[in-house]
Structure formats: structure tokens, C-alpha cells
């Protein structure tokens, strides 16, 4: 009996090696289950990232095509100016060093992260806006007032 088994093994050495290597590779590549603590689902919307006391105000950006090539996938820090249209004169600075975010589902849509108290002031301007990219290291985000600077003239005798 032993000689028959040895003779069979010698004749089918390649098949036996293939079966053994197949079993080893199956055991080595078997999927392992990950612990549930390490798996974090990706958020489906950006509203989960809005800090307390802030609002994300969607705006229309006139220079969206050129802006898309300058800022990253998420957004950047910008100054906002009113764009020139038939109804309004452009160039008025609306906001300084504001965080501009791109919509994850539509990258051509933008929103500005501002304080809740200032959101109504931003909404009082009719868009579109022109966004000018700024240095993200700078601080002090603020909306500018719409009134022009007052000039004071003093006369001396």
C-alpha cells in the first residue's frame, strides 16, 4: 500500500504542489473583519462641520471657473467683492478673509462660513460676488460695512 501511495505521489507531484499552494494562498488572503471602532463613515454633507455660532451661506460666485482652479477640493480663504451687473456697480468689498467652501455634491457651488449674527448682513447684498483668494494663515474674518468712509474736513484760522 505504501508503495502505491508513493508511486501516485511521484506521478502527480505537480498536481499535489498546486493543491498545497492553493490552500496556502487561500488561507493567507482570507478577508479579516475590521473592528467597528476603526471604521468611520464619511459625512454626506458639510453641515456636520459647521462650528457653533456660525452659518454656511450659499453665494453665487461670478468667477467660479477661475476660482475652481485656484482653490482646493474643500475651499479656501477669500475676500468678497460685489460683481458688476446691469443693476449694480461692482467693486464694493463685502467681506474680508472669509472661509469659502465648495459643495461636495456640486463643485461649482460655493458657500461662505460666517457668524450667525452677520449672515443677514451678507444676505442683504444681491450677488453675484467676486472671490479673491487670500492667505489662509491670516486671521480676522469680518464683513465690511456698506457705508462709505466719512471724510472730515477741519478749518483752521
Coordinates of C-alpha atoms in Angstrom, one line a residue:
X1 CA 0.0 0.0 0.0
X2 CA 2.8 2.4 0.9
X3 CA 4.5 1.9 -2.4
X4 CA 1.2 2.6 -4.3
X5 CA 0.8 5.9 -2.4
X6 CA 4.4 6.8 -3.1
X7 CA 4.1 5.9 -6.8
X8 CA 0.9 8.0 -7.0
X9 CA 2.6 11.0 -5.3
X10 CA 5.5 10.8 -7.7
X11 CA 3.4 10.7 -10.8
X12 CA 1.1 13.6 -9.7
X13 CA 3.7 15.8 -8.0
X14 CA 2.7 18.9 -9.9
X15 CA -1.0 18.5 -9.1
X16 CA -0.1 17.9 -5.4
X17 CA 2.1 21.1 -5.3
X18 CA -0.7 23.1 -7.0
X19 CA -3.2 22.0 -4.4
X20 CA -0.9 22.8 -1.5
X21 CA 0.0 26.2 -2.8
X22 CA -3.7 26.9 -3.5
X23 CA -4.6 26.1 0.1
X24 CA -1.8 28.3 1.5
X25 CA -2.8 31.3 -0.7
X26 CA -6.4 30.9 0.2
X27 CA -5.6 31.0 3.9
X28 CA -3.2 33.9 3.5
X29 CA -5.6 36.1 1.6
X30 CA -8.8 35.3 3.5
X31 CA -10.5 38.6 4.4
X32 CA -10.3 39.6 8.0
X33 CA -13.0 41.6 9.7
X34 CA -12.1 45.1 10.9
X35 CA -13.1 46.3 14.3
X36 CA -16.1 48.6 14.1
X37 CA -14.3 51.3 16.2
X38 CA -11.8 52.0 13.4
X39 CA -14.5 52.4 10.7
X40 CA -15.8 55.9 10.4
X41 CA -18.4 56.6 7.7
X42 CA -17.8 59.7 5.6
X43 CA -20.2 62.5 6.1
X44 CA -22.7 63.0 3.4
X45 CA -23.0 66.8 3.8
X46 CA -20.9 69.7 5.1
X47 CA -23.4 70.8 7.7
X48 CA -21.7 68.4 10.2
X49 CA -18.6 70.6 10.1
X50 CA -20.3 74.0 10.9
X51 CA -19.0 75.3 14.2
X52 CA -21.4 76.5 16.9
X53 CA -22.4 80.1 16.3
X54 CA -21.7 80.1 12.6
X55 CA -23.7 79.7 9.4
X56 CA -22.9 78.4 6.0
X57 CA -24.4 80.9 3.5
X58 CA -24.6 79.8 -0.2
X59 CA -23.5 82.5 -2.6
X60 CA -23.3 83.0 -6.3
X61 CA -19.7 83.4 -7.4
X62 CA -19.1 85.2 -10.7
X63 CA -15.6 84.0 -11.2
X64 CA -16.4 80.3 -10.2
X65 CA -14.5 78.8 -13.2
X66 CA -11.2 80.5 -12.5
X67 CA -11.7 80.1 -8.7
X68 CA -12.1 76.3 -9.1
X69 CA -8.6 76.0 -10.5
X70 CA -7.0 78.1 -7.7
X71 CA -8.5 76.6 -4.5
X72 CA -8.5 73.0 -3.3
X73 CA -11.3 70.5 -3.2
X74 CA -12.7 71.9 0.0
X75 CA -12.3 75.6 -0.4
X76 CA -10.1 78.5 0.7
X77 CA -9.9 81.9 2.4
X78 CA -11.2 84.8 0.2
X79 CA -12.2 88.4 0.2
X80 CA -15.6 89.0 -1.3
X81 CA -16.5 91.9 -3.7
X82 CA -19.7 92.7 -5.5
X83 CA -19.5 91.9 -9.2
X84 CA -20.6 94.5 -11.7
X85 CA -24.0 93.8 -13.3
X86 CA -26.5 95.9 -15.2
X87 CA -28.3 96.8 -12.0
X88 CA -25.4 97.5 -9.7
X89 CA -21.9 98.9 -9.8
X90 CA -19.2 96.4 -8.7
X91 CA -16.1 96.6 -6.7
X92 CA -17.6 97.1 -3.3
X93 CA -15.8 95.0 -0.7
X94 CA -18.4 92.9 1.2
X95 CA -16.2 90.6 3.3
X96 CA -12.6 90.1 4.3
X97 CA -10.8 86.8 5.0
X98 CA -13.9 84.6 4.8
X99 CA -13.8 80.8 4.6
X100 CA -15.2 79.8 1.3
X101 CA -16.4 76.2 0.9
X102 CA -17.1 74.1 -2.2
X103 CA -20.2 72.0 -2.2
X104 CA -19.2 68.3 -2.2
X105 CA -22.0 67.2 -4.5
X106 CA -21.7 70.1 -6.9
X107 CA -18.2 71.6 -7.0
X108 CA -19.4 74.7 -8.9
X109 CA -21.5 75.8 -5.9
X110 CA -19.9 77.8 -3.1
X111 CA -20.8 78.9 0.4
X112 CA -19.3 81.3 2.9
X113 CA -18.8 80.4 6.6
X114 CA -19.7 83.4 8.7
X115 CA -21.1 84.2 12.2
X116 CA -24.8 83.8 12.7
X117 CA -25.1 87.5 13.6
X118 CA -23.6 88.6 10.3
X119 CA -25.5 86.3 7.9
X120 CA -28.4 88.7 7.5
X121 CA -26.0 91.5 6.5
X122 CA -24.4 89.3 3.8
X123 CA -27.8 88.3 2.5
X124 CA -28.8 92.0 2.1
X125 CA -26.3 92.2 -0.8
X126 CA -27.6 90.9 -4.1
X127 CA -25.0 88.7 -5.8
X128 CA -23.1 87.7 -7.7
X129 CA -19.8 88.1 -5.9
X130 CA -16.2 88.0 -7.0
X131 CA -14.0 86.0 -4.7
X132 CA -10.3 87.0 -4.4
X133 CA -8.1 84.3 -2.8
X134 CA -6.2 85.3 0.3
X135 CA -3.5 83.8 2.5
X136 CA -5.1 81.2 4.9
X137 CA -2.7 82.0 7.6
X138 CA -4.1 85.4 8.2
X139 CA -6.9 85.8 10.7
X140 CA -9.7 88.3 11.4
X141 CA -12.7 87.3 9.2
X142 CA -15.2 90.1 9.0
X143 CA -17.9 91.6 6.9
X144 CA -17.3 95.2 5.8
X145 CA -19.9 97.9 6.3
X146 CA -21.7 99.2 3.2
X147 CA -21.4 102.8 4.1
X148 CA -18.5 104.8 2.5
X149 CA -15.9 106.2 4.8
X150 CA -16.8 109.6 6.2
X151 CA -14.5 112.5 5.3
X152 CA -13.9 115.1 8.0
X153 CA -12.6 118.5 7.0
X154 CA -11.3 120.9 9.6
X155 CA -10.6 124.6 9.0
X156 CA -8.0 126.4 11.0
X157 CA -7.6 130.2 11.1

